[in-house]
Coordinates of C-alpha atoms (C1' of nucleotides) in Angstrom, one line a residue:
Chain A
X214 CA -35.3 -123.4 -307.8
X215 CA -37.5 -120.7 -306.5
X216 CA -36.9 -118.8 -303.2
X217 CA -39.9 -117.3 -301.5
X218 CA -40.1 -113.9 -299.9
X219 CA -40.3 -115.5 -296.5
X220 CA -37.2 -117.6 -297.2
X221 CA -35.3 -114.4 -298.0
X222 CA -36.6 -112.5 -295.0
X223 CA -35.7 -115.2 -292.5
X224 CA -32.3 -115.7 -294.2
X225 CA -31.6 -111.9 -294.1
X226 CA -32.4 -112.0 -290.3
X227 CA -30.1 -114.9 -289.6
X228 CA -27.0 -112.8 -289.6
X229 CA -26.0 -110.5 -286.7
X230 CA -24.4 -107.9 -289.0
X231 CA -27.6 -107.6 -291.0
X232 CA -29.8 -107.4 -287.9
X233 CA -27.6 -104.6 -286.5
X234 CA -27.9 -102.8 -289.9
X235 CA -31.7 -103.0 -289.7
X236 CA -31.5 -101.8 -286.1
X237 CA -29.5 -98.8 -287.2
X238 CA -31.9 -98.1 -290.1
X239 CA -34.8 -98.2 -287.6
X240 CA -33.2 -95.0 -286.2
X241 CA -33.4 -93.4 -289.7
X242 CA -32.0 -93.6 -293.2
X243 CA -28.3 -94.1 -293.5
X244 CA -25.5 -94.2 -296.1
X245 CA -23.5 -97.3 -296.8
X246 CA -20.4 -95.8 -295.2
X247 CA -22.4 -95.0 -292.0
X248 CA -23.8 -98.5 -291.9
X249 CA -20.3 -99.9 -292.3
X250 CA -18.8 -97.7 -289.6
X251 CA -19.6 -99.9 -286.5
X252 CA -18.1 -103.1 -288.2
X253 CA -14.6 -104.3 -288.6
X254 CA -15.3 -105.1 -292.2
X255 CA -14.6 -103.6 -295.7
X256 CA -17.1 -101.6 -297.6
X257 CA -17.7 -104.2 -300.3
X258 CA -18.6 -106.7 -297.5
X259 CA -21.2 -104.4 -296.0
X260 CA -22.4 -103.6 -299.5
X261 CA -23.1 -107.3 -300.0
X262 CA -25.0 -107.5 -296.7
X263 CA -27.0 -104.5 -297.8
X264 CA -27.8 -106.2 -301.1
X265 CA -29.1 -109.3 -299.2
X266 CA -31.4 -106.9 -297.2
X267 CA -32.5 -105.3 -300.5
X268 CA -33.2 -108.6 -302.2
X269 CA -35.4 -109.5 -299.2
X270 CA -37.3 -106.2 -299.7
X271 CA -36.3 -105.0 -296.2
X272 CA -34.4 -102.0 -297.5
X273 CA -35.1 -99.5 -300.3
X274 CA -32.6 -97.1 -301.8
X275 CA -32.6 -93.9 -303.7
X276 CA -30.0 -91.9 -305.5
X277 CA -28.9 -88.6 -304.1
X278 CA -25.9 -87.4 -306.1
X279 CA -23.0 -89.8 -305.2
X280 CA -24.9 -90.9 -302.2
X281 CA -27.5 -93.8 -302.2
X282 CA -29.2 -93.7 -298.8
X283 CA -30.9 -96.8 -297.5
X284 CA -34.4 -96.8 -296.0
X285 CA -36.0 -99.5 -293.9
X286 CA -39.1 -101.2 -295.4
X287 CA -40.8 -103.1 -292.6
X288 CA -43.4 -104.9 -294.7
X289 CA -41.5 -108.2 -295.1
X290 CA -40.9 -108.2 -291.4
X291 CA -44.6 -108.2 -290.8
X292 CA -44.9 -111.3 -293.0
X293 CA -42.3 -113.0 -290.9
X294 CA -44.0 -112.0 -287.7
X295 CA -47.3 -113.3 -289.1
X296 CA -45.8 -116.6 -289.9
X297 CA -44.6 -117.0 -286.3
X298 CA -48.0 -115.7 -285.0
X299 CA -49.8 -118.3 -287.2
X300 CA -48.2 -121.1 -285.2
X301 CA -48.2 -119.4 -281.8
X302 CA -51.4 -121.0 -280.6
X303 CA -50.2 -124.4 -281.5
X304 CA -46.8 -123.8 -279.9
X305 CA -48.5 -122.4 -276.8
X306 CA -50.7 -125.6 -276.6
X307 CA -47.6 -127.7 -277.1
X308 CA -45.8 -125.8 -274.3
X309 CA -48.7 -126.3 -272.0
X310 CA -48.7 -130.0 -272.7
X311 CA -45.1 -130.2 -271.8
X312 CA -45.7 -128.2 -268.6
X313 CA -48.5 -130.6 -267.8
X314 CA -46.3 -133.5 -268.4
X315 CA -43.7 -132.1 -266.1
X316 CA -46.3 -131.6 -263.3
X317 CA -47.3 -135.2 -263.9
X318 CA -43.8 -136.4 -263.5
X319 CA -43.3 -134.4 -260.2
X320 CA -46.5 -136.0 -258.8
X321 CA -45.3 -139.5 -259.6
X322 CA -41.9 -138.8 -258.1
X323 CA -43.5 -137.5 -254.9
X324 CA -45.8 -140.5 -254.7
X325 CA -42.9 -142.8 -255.2
X326 CA -41.1 -141.5 -252.0
Chain B
X200 CA -16.5 -117.5 -284.9
X201 CA -19.6 -117.7 -282.7
X202 CA -23.1 -118.1 -283.9
X203 CA -25.9 -117.0 -281.6
X204 CA -29.1 -118.8 -280.8
X205 CA -31.1 -116.2 -282.7
X206 CA -28.8 -116.6 -285.8
X207 CA -29.5 -120.3 -285.8
X208 CA -33.2 -119.9 -285.3
X209 CA -33.7 -117.5 -288.1
X210 CA -31.5 -119.5 -290.3
X211 CA -33.5 -122.7 -289.5
X212 CA -36.6 -120.8 -290.5
X213 CA -35.2 -119.6 -293.8
X214 CA -35.8 -122.9 -295.6
X215 CA -39.3 -124.0 -296.7
X216 CA -38.6 -127.7 -296.1
X217 CA -37.6 -127.0 -292.5
X218 CA -40.7 -124.7 -292.0
X219 CA -42.9 -127.5 -293.3
X220 CA -41.2 -130.0 -290.9
X221 CA -41.9 -127.6 -288.0
X222 CA -45.6 -127.3 -289.2
X223 CA -45.9 -131.1 -289.2
X224 CA -44.3 -131.3 -285.7
X225 CA -46.8 -128.8 -284.5
X226 CA -49.5 -131.5 -285.2
X227 CA -47.5 -133.8 -282.9
X228 CA -44.3 -135.8 -282.6
X229 CA -43.1 -137.6 -285.7
X230 CA -40.5 -140.0 -286.9
X231 CA -37.8 -139.1 -289.5
X232 CA -39.5 -141.3 -292.1
X233 CA -42.8 -139.6 -291.6
X234 CA -41.2 -136.1 -291.8
X235 CA -39.5 -137.2 -295.0
X236 CA -42.6 -138.6 -296.6
X237 CA -44.0 -135.3 -298.0
X238 CA -40.8 -134.5 -299.8
X239 CA -39.1 -135.6 -302.9
X240 CA -35.8 -136.0 -301.1
X241 CA -33.7 -138.8 -299.6
X242 CA -33.7 -139.7 -295.9
X243 CA -30.2 -138.4 -295.3
X244 CA -31.2 -135.0 -296.7
X245 CA -34.1 -134.8 -294.4
X246 CA -31.9 -136.0 -291.5
X247 CA -29.6 -133.1 -292.2
X248 CA -32.5 -130.6 -292.1
X249 CA -33.7 -132.1 -288.9
X250 CA -30.2 -131.7 -287.5
X251 CA -30.3 -128.0 -288.3
X252 CA -33.6 -127.7 -286.4
X253 CA -32.0 -129.6 -283.5
X254 CA -28.9 -127.4 -283.5
X255 CA -31.3 -124.4 -283.3
X256 CA -32.9 -126.0 -280.3
X257 CA -36.3 -126.1 -282.1
X258 CA -36.5 -129.9 -282.0
X259 CA -35.8 -132.4 -279.3
X260 CA -35.4 -136.2 -279.8
X261 CA -35.7 -139.3 -277.7
X262 CA -34.8 -142.9 -278.3
X263 CA -37.6 -145.5 -278.5
X264 CA -36.1 -148.7 -279.7
X265 CA -35.0 -148.2 -283.3
X266 CA -37.2 -145.1 -283.5
X267 CA -36.1 -141.6 -282.5
X268 CA -39.2 -139.4 -282.5
X269 CA -38.8 -135.7 -282.9
X270 CA -40.7 -133.2 -280.6
X271 CA -41.2 -129.5 -281.3
X272 CA -39.6 -127.2 -278.8
X273 CA -41.1 -123.7 -279.3
X274 CA -38.8 -121.8 -276.9
X275 CA -36.4 -120.4 -279.5
X276 CA -39.3 -119.4 -281.7
X277 CA -40.5 -117.1 -278.9
X278 CA -37.0 -115.5 -278.8
X279 CA -37.3 -114.9 -282.6
X280 CA -40.9 -113.5 -282.2
X281 CA -39.6 -111.3 -279.3
X282 CA -36.8 -109.9 -281.5
X283 CA -39.4 -108.9 -284.1
X284 CA -41.7 -107.5 -281.4
X285 CA -38.8 -105.4 -280.0
X286 CA -38.6 -103.4 -283.2
X287 CA -42.3 -103.4 -284.1
X288 CA -43.0 -100.1 -282.5
X289 CA -40.1 -98.4 -284.3
X290 CA -41.1 -100.0 -287.6
X291 CA -44.7 -98.9 -287.0
X292 CA -43.5 -95.4 -286.4
X293 CA -41.3 -95.6 -289.5
X294 CA -44.3 -96.8 -291.5
X295 CA -46.5 -94.0 -290.2
X296 CA -43.7 -91.6 -291.2
X297 CA -43.7 -92.9 -294.7
X298 CA -47.5 -92.7 -294.8
X299 CA -47.2 -89.1 -293.6
X300 CA -44.7 -88.4 -296.3
X301 CA -46.9 -89.9 -298.9
X302 CA -49.8 -87.6 -297.8
X303 CA -47.5 -84.7 -298.0
X304 CA -46.5 -85.5 -301.5
X305 CA -50.1 -85.9 -302.6
X306 CA -50.9 -82.5 -301.1
X307 CA -48.0 -80.9 -303.0
X308 CA -49.0 -82.5 -306.2
X309 CA -52.6 -81.3 -305.8
X310 CA -51.4 -77.7 -305.0
X311 CA -49.2 -77.9 -308.1
X312 CA -52.1 -78.5 -310.5
Chain C
dC98 C1' -10.0 -80.4 -315.7
dA99 C1' -8.1 -82.6 -311.4
dG100 C1' -9.4 -84.3 -307.2
dT101 C1' -12.3 -86.3 -303.7
dA102 C1' -16.3 -88.9 -301.9
dA103 C1' -19.6 -92.7 -302.1
dA104 C1' -20.5 -96.8 -303.8
dT105 C1' -20.1 -100.8 -307.0
dT106 C1' -17.9 -104.4 -309.7
dA107 C1' -14.7 -108.0 -310.6
dA108 C1' -11.8 -111.6 -309.3
dC109 C1' -10.6 -114.4 -306.0
dC110 C1' -10.8 -117.6 -301.8
dA111 C1' -12.2 -120.7 -297.8
dA112 C1' -16.1 -122.4 -295.5
dT113 C1' -20.9 -123.8 -295.5
dT114 C1' -25.1 -125.6 -297.5
dG115 C1' -28.1 -128.9 -299.6
dG116 C1' -28.2 -132.5 -302.0
dT117 C1' -26.6 -137.4 -303.6
dT118 C1' -25.2 -142.7 -303.1
dA119 C1' -23.4 -146.3 -300.4
dA120 C1' -22.3 -148.4 -296.3
dG121 C1' -22.9 -148.9 -291.3
dT122 C1' -25.3 -148.9 -286.7
dA123 C1' -29.1 -150.0 -283.3
dC124 C1' -32.9 -152.6 -282.1
dA125 C1' -36.8 -155.8 -282.4
dT126 C1' -38.6 -160.0 -283.9
dA127 C1' -39.4 -164.3 -286.7
Chain D
dT194 C1' -29.2 -166.2 -285.8
dA195 C1' -31.0 -163.9 -289.8
dT196 C1' -33.9 -160.3 -291.4
dG197 C1' -36.3 -156.0 -291.5
dT198 C1' -37.0 -151.2 -289.8
dA199 C1' -35.3 -146.7 -288.5
dC200 C1' -31.8 -143.9 -288.7
dT201 C1' -26.8 -142.2 -289.2
dT202 C1' -22.3 -141.7 -291.2
dA203 C1' -19.0 -141.1 -294.8
dA204 C1' -17.6 -139.4 -299.0
dC205 C1' -18.5 -136.7 -302.5
dC206 C1' -20.3 -132.7 -305.4
dA207 C1' -22.1 -128.1 -307.1
dA208 C1' -23.8 -123.8 -305.6
dT209 C1' -23.9 -120.2 -302.2
dT210 C1' -22.1 -117.3 -298.6
dG211 C1' -19.1 -114.1 -296.5
dG212 C1' -15.1 -112.2 -296.7
dT213 C1' -10.8 -110.0 -299.2
dT214 C1' -8.1 -106.5 -302.6
dA215 C1' -8.0 -103.8 -306.7
dA216 C1' -10.1 -101.4 -310.1
dT217 C1' -14.1 -98.8 -311.8
dT218 C1' -18.2 -95.8 -311.9
dT219 C1' -20.9 -91.7 -310.5
dA220 C1' -21.2 -87.4 -309.2
dC221 C1' -19.9 -83.1 -306.8
dT222 C1' -16.3 -79.4 -306.0
dG223 C1' -12.0 -76.6 -306.2

DNA sequence: CAGTAAATTAACCAATTGGTTAAGTACATA
DNA sequence: TATGTACTTAACCAATTGGTTAATTTACTG
């Protein structure tokens, strides 16, 4: 089966550890050990999370001697934001419709007194 | 362990079947069998996907005789969009920084000729 | 060359996911 | 009451996820 870029991006964002890692990377590049530091988790576990972010294209890495600093790549996040945006109007309309329905119900209730 | 609303929302969005279901629900309420129709999948499978959307709070359902129509609830989507928005500025800055770096590199390359 | 630092790989494990088939429930209607 | 429609539950299964420990790789440094 094939997994789209969007699938991977949303999946990457569905874990609080990974979102926190992205938040930290937004502050600037970081090494694995620095990314791991805030969490009560072993290095290999964090390494796996980082790999999920890499596979989603959200993080790029380069070699610097033993180090392999991670850099945030925001492009896939834009794609995700665009997907949400694409539906925002419809959702807004939907929301308005619900609001309207609620008003309707209040009116009926009042009349019924 | 505890799973946040945001976790559930992003996870729900990470599957193309579920995104398609949401897209269909954006057109209006739908029954399970109608939601299932576009997919080469059994009803219980679609029922499970719908449950994931319900658990994420993206879908509400009501009883109507045998039927149990599903309605889109866009609120959690707003939360997800807000999360992305919250980091957009930082990401934009990050992107500009990369662009700047790229310009720098071009300049150096040119000077090196 | 020995030691240390940063990260990865391998092997394992329990829980979850995403699908199936088969059986069961909830209602409406002939 | 029997039948059909809409949906759910149960039981099962393979693959994936999210974690562990132990060993290995990569590269600098004394």
